[in-house]
Amino acid sequence: MSALLHGPGQPKKTGVDRAVGVGATNQNLNLFAGFVNELCTERGRTDTIAAGQGHALRLKTRVFRRTLAWFIARHPGGVIAGALQYRHQSIQMFEGYAGTSDSGFRAEVESEQAIARGEVYMEMIDSHQHAGLAGPAAEEAARRLADFGERAQFHGQVALDRHRLERIMKRHDPAIYPGEYITCVNDPAKALCEKARRGNSEGLPSHGGCLPLACRNVTLTPENITAWQGEIARIDGRIASRPMLPPRLRQFLESRRAEIVEFLTANGQEAVPA
């Protein structure tokens, strides 16, 4: 592949620390597509990279923007990250770009998100992680995951088949949403983000309006706890930095640190790892 992209008469490597420009990327895309099509021709295959009848193959980076949006939206918090990455004025604009139209694209994204969560559930169940959760919704999370694990059993074995997992998620989704700092065990009656989003009829949590230190839907996995401990370490680093921070910023950081420490302590966790 390296020889294909950097051979004679092809884009030159300008340095290991230099990003490839749009023009060079477009050229590389078309070189790769041509390479794949040649291999298909040599081996008598028909699944080539086609441009459509009557059109020459001319790939450009912009044709992958929607695909990139799809992959970003698939991850926890991805819609918010996508809105920042694409510099849209609102999250709703990215949701539209990632597939809220009648094309069915949004349904595809939601299906992939559900499968991704299902895979996380199975990993948690297999490692018995659901028995060691912390936080105000830990007991409910353990119950939902145990029920999901029982439904995922087939003749005594856990089914990891993608299609079967998709069917199980459609029927028995435990509505648990893993995140970096917290794992949301969604209950609209308790969700603080739902109260902040008037008129929401979908019953889904609003990660953009999440109040993790106060919401009763919060569960903490070991990874979540590590993330909070890392946040405390980053705050400590900023407070100790030189030159000294402005008084108001320092006060804000100290207040934030105290809130996180209180939150972890209340849930039986060490603020700083031993």
Coordinates of C-alpha atoms in Angstrom, one line a residue:
M1 CA 0.0 0.0 0.0
S2 CA 2.8 2.4 0.9
A3 CA 4.5 1.7 -2.5
L4 CA 1.2 2.3 -4.2
L5 CA 0.7 5.7 -2.7
H6 CA 4.3 6.9 -2.8
G7 CA 5.7 5.4 -5.9
P8 CA 7.2 7.2 -8.9
G9 CA 4.9 10.0 -10.2
Q10 CA 2.7 9.7 -7.1
P11 CA 2.2 12.0 -4.1
K12 CA 5.5 12.4 -2.2
K13 CA 5.9 11.9 1.5
T14 CA 6.6 15.4 2.9
G15 CA 7.5 14.4 6.4
V16 CA 6.3 12.1 9.2
D17 CA 4.9 15.1 11.2
R18 CA 3.1 16.7 8.2
A19 CA -0.6 16.1 7.5
V20 CA -1.6 15.2 4.0
G21 CA -3.5 17.9 2.2
V22 CA -6.9 17.6 0.6
G23 CA -5.5 17.4 -2.9
A24 CA -3.1 14.7 -2.1
T25 CA -5.8 12.8 -0.1
N26 CA -8.1 12.9 -3.1
Q27 CA -5.4 11.7 -5.4
N28 CA -4.6 8.9 -3.0
L29 CA -8.2 7.9 -2.8
N30 CA -8.5 7.5 -6.5
L31 CA -5.2 5.7 -6.7
F32 CA -6.4 3.2 -4.2
A33 CA -9.8 2.8 -5.9
G34 CA -7.9 2.2 -9.2
F35 CA -5.7 -0.4 -7.5
V36 CA -8.7 -2.2 -6.1
N37 CA -10.5 -2.2 -9.5
E38 CA -7.3 -3.6 -11.2
L39 CA -7.2 -6.5 -8.6
C40 CA -10.9 -7.2 -9.2
T41 CA -10.3 -7.3 -13.0
E42 CA -7.3 -9.6 -12.7
R43 CA -9.3 -12.0 -10.4
G44 CA -12.6 -11.8 -12.4
R45 CA -14.5 -10.1 -9.6
T46 CA -17.4 -7.8 -10.2
D47 CA -17.5 -6.0 -6.9
T48 CA -15.4 -3.0 -8.0
I49 CA -15.6 0.6 -6.7
A50 CA -18.0 2.1 -9.3
A51 CA -18.9 5.7 -9.9
G52 CA -22.2 5.0 -11.5
Q53 CA -23.2 4.4 -15.1
G54 CA -21.8 7.0 -17.5
H55 CA -19.6 8.7 -14.9
A56 CA -15.8 8.5 -14.4
L57 CA -14.5 7.5 -11.0
R58 CA -13.4 10.7 -9.2
L59 CA -13.5 10.3 -5.4
K60 CA -13.2 13.3 -3.1
T61 CA -13.0 13.6 0.6
R62 CA -16.4 15.4 0.8
V63 CA -18.3 12.3 -0.3
F64 CA -17.2 10.7 3.0
R65 CA -18.6 13.4 5.3
R66 CA -21.9 11.7 5.8
T67 CA -20.1 8.4 6.5
L68 CA -17.9 10.1 9.1
A69 CA -21.0 11.6 10.7
W70 CA -22.5 8.2 10.9
F71 CA -19.5 6.8 12.7
I72 CA -19.2 9.7 15.1
A73 CA -22.9 9.5 15.9
R74 CA -22.5 5.8 16.7
H75 CA -20.5 6.5 19.8
P76 CA -21.7 7.6 23.3
G77 CA -22.0 11.4 23.2
G78 CA -21.3 11.3 19.5
V79 CA -24.0 13.7 18.5
I80 CA -22.5 16.4 20.6
A81 CA -19.0 15.6 19.5
G82 CA -20.2 15.7 15.9
A83 CA -21.8 19.1 16.3
L84 CA -18.5 20.4 17.6
Q85 CA -16.4 18.7 14.9
Y86 CA -18.7 19.9 12.1
R87 CA -19.0 23.4 13.6
H88 CA -22.8 23.3 13.3
Q89 CA -24.8 25.9 15.2
S90 CA -26.8 23.3 17.1
I91 CA -26.9 19.7 17.9
Q92 CA -30.1 19.3 15.9
M93 CA -28.2 20.3 12.7
F94 CA -25.8 17.5 13.2
E95 CA -28.6 15.1 13.9
G96 CA -30.1 16.1 10.6
Y97 CA -26.8 15.6 8.9
A98 CA -26.3 12.2 10.5
G99 CA -29.7 11.1 9.4
T100 CA -33.0 12.4 10.7
S101 CA -34.5 12.5 7.3
D102 CA -36.9 10.0 5.7
S103 CA -33.9 8.3 4.1
G104 CA -33.7 5.9 7.0
F105 CA -30.2 7.0 7.9
R106 CA -31.1 8.0 11.4
A107 CA -32.6 4.6 12.0
E108 CA -29.4 3.0 10.8
V109 CA -27.4 5.1 13.3
E110 CA -29.7 4.3 16.1
S111 CA -29.6 0.6 15.3
E112 CA -25.7 0.7 15.3
Q113 CA -25.8 2.6 18.6
A114 CA -28.1 0.0 20.1
I115 CA -25.8 -2.9 18.9
A116 CA -22.7 -1.1 20.3
R117 CA -24.5 -0.7 23.7
G118 CA -25.6 -4.4 23.5
E119 CA -22.0 -5.4 23.0
V120 CA -20.9 -3.3 26.0
Y121 CA -23.7 -5.0 28.1
M122 CA -22.5 -8.4 27.1
E123 CA -18.9 -7.5 28.1
M124 CA -20.1 -6.2 31.5
I125 CA -22.1 -9.4 32.1
D126 CA -19.3 -11.7 31.0
S127 CA -16.9 -10.0 33.4
H128 CA -19.5 -9.8 36.2
Q129 CA -18.9 -6.0 36.2
H130 CA -22.6 -5.4 36.8
A131 CA -22.2 -6.8 40.3
G132 CA -19.6 -4.2 41.2
L133 CA -21.3 -1.0 40.1
A134 CA -21.6 2.1 42.3
G135 CA -23.8 5.2 42.3
P136 CA -27.5 5.9 43.1
A137 CA -28.8 3.7 40.2
A138 CA -26.4 0.9 40.6
E139 CA -29.0 -1.6 42.0
E140 CA -31.4 -0.8 39.1
A141 CA -28.5 -1.2 36.6
A142 CA -27.5 -4.6 38.0
R143 CA -31.2 -5.8 37.8
R144 CA -31.6 -4.6 34.2
L145 CA -28.3 -6.1 33.1
A146 CA -29.1 -9.4 34.8
D147 CA -32.4 -9.6 33.1
F148 CA -30.8 -8.7 29.7
G149 CA -28.2 -11.5 30.3
E150 CA -30.9 -14.0 30.9
R151 CA -32.7 -13.0 27.7
A152 CA -29.4 -13.2 25.7
Q153 CA -28.9 -16.8 26.7
F154 CA -29.6 -19.5 24.1
H155 CA -29.4 -23.2 25.2
G156 CA -27.2 -22.1 28.1
Q157 CA -24.8 -20.1 26.0
V158 CA -24.5 -16.3 25.5
A159 CA -25.4 -15.4 21.9
L160 CA -23.0 -13.0 20.3
D161 CA -24.5 -13.2 16.8
R162 CA -25.0 -9.6 15.6
H163 CA -28.5 -10.2 14.2
R164 CA -29.8 -11.9 17.3
L165 CA -28.3 -9.2 19.5
E166 CA -30.1 -6.6 17.3
R167 CA -33.4 -8.4 17.8
I168 CA -32.8 -8.7 21.6
M169 CA -32.0 -5.0 21.8
K170 CA -35.2 -4.0 19.9
R171 CA -37.3 -6.0 22.3
H172 CA -35.5 -5.8 25.6
D173 CA -33.2 -2.8 25.5
P174 CA -32.3 -2.1 29.2
A175 CA -31.9 1.6 28.4
I176 CA -28.4 1.9 29.9
Y177 CA -26.2 4.5 28.2
P178 CA -22.4 4.1 28.9
G179 CA -20.4 7.3 28.9
E180 CA -16.9 8.4 29.9
Y181 CA -17.8 9.9 33.3
I182 CA -21.1 8.2 34.1
T183 CA -23.3 5.4 32.9
C184 CA -26.9 6.6 32.6
V185 CA -29.6 4.1 33.7
N186 CA -32.5 6.0 32.1
D187 CA -35.6 6.6 34.0
P188 CA -37.5 9.7 32.6
A189 CA -39.3 10.2 35.9
K190 CA -36.0 10.8 37.7
A191 CA -33.9 12.4 34.9
L192 CA -32.8 15.9 35.6
C193 CA -32.0 16.4 31.9
E194 CA -35.6 15.4 31.0
K195 CA -36.9 18.2 33.3
A196 CA -34.7 20.6 31.5
R197 CA -36.0 19.5 28.0
R198 CA -39.6 20.5 28.0
G199 CA -41.7 18.7 25.4
N200 CA -39.4 15.8 24.9
S201 CA -41.7 12.9 24.0
E202 CA -39.1 10.3 23.1
G203 CA -38.2 9.3 26.7
L204 CA -34.5 9.5 25.9
P205 CA -31.8 11.0 28.1
S206 CA -30.2 14.3 27.1
H207 CA -26.5 13.9 27.4
G208 CA -26.0 17.5 26.5
G209 CA -28.0 18.6 29.6
C210 CA -26.7 15.9 31.9
L211 CA -26.1 16.9 35.6
P212 CA -24.1 13.8 36.6
L213 CA -23.3 14.9 40.2
A214 CA -26.9 15.4 41.1
C215 CA -29.0 13.0 38.9
R216 CA -30.4 9.8 40.5
N217 CA -30.0 7.9 37.2
V218 CA -26.2 7.8 37.5
T219 CA -24.3 4.5 37.8
L220 CA -20.5 4.4 38.0
T221 CA -18.4 1.7 36.4
P222 CA -14.7 1.3 37.3
E223 CA -13.8 3.2 34.1
N224 CA -16.2 6.0 35.1
I225 CA -14.5 6.3 38.6
T226 CA -11.1 6.3 37.0
A227 CA -12.2 9.2 34.7
W228 CA -13.4 11.2 37.7
Q229 CA -10.1 10.6 39.5
G230 CA -8.3 11.8 36.4
E231 CA -10.5 14.9 36.4
I232 CA -9.5 15.6 40.0
A233 CA -5.8 15.2 39.0
R234 CA -6.2 17.6 36.1
I235 CA -7.8 20.2 38.4
D236 CA -5.0 19.8 40.9
G237 CA -2.5 20.3 38.1
R238 CA -4.2 23.6 37.0
I239 CA -4.5 24.9 40.6
A240 CA -0.8 24.2 41.2
S241 CA 0.4 25.7 37.9
R242 CA 2.5 28.8 37.6
P243 CA 1.9 31.7 37.2
M244 CA -1.0 31.6 39.6
L245 CA -4.5 31.4 38.2
P246 CA -6.9 34.4 38.5
P247 CA -8.8 34.3 41.8
R248 CA -12.2 33.6 40.3
L249 CA -10.9 30.8 38.1
R250 CA -9.1 29.3 41.0
Q251 CA -12.2 29.5 43.2
F252 CA -14.3 27.8 40.4
L253 CA -11.8 24.9 40.1
E254 CA -11.6 24.4 43.9
S255 CA -15.4 24.4 44.0
R256 CA -15.6 21.9 41.2
R257 CA -13.0 19.7 42.8
A258 CA -14.9 19.7 46.1
E259 CA -18.1 18.7 44.3
I260 CA -16.4 15.7 42.6
V261 CA -14.8 14.6 45.8
E262 CA -18.1 14.8 47.7
F263 CA -19.8 12.9 44.8
L264 CA -17.3 10.0 44.8
T265 CA -17.1 9.8 48.6
A266 CA -20.9 9.7 48.9
N267 CA -20.9 6.7 46.5
G268 CA -18.2 4.8 48.5
Q269 CA -15.3 5.7 46.2
E270 CA -11.8 7.1 46.7
A271 CA -11.3 10.5 45.2
V272 CA -7.6 9.8 44.7
P273 CA -6.5 6.2 43.9
A274 CA -4.2 4.6 46.4

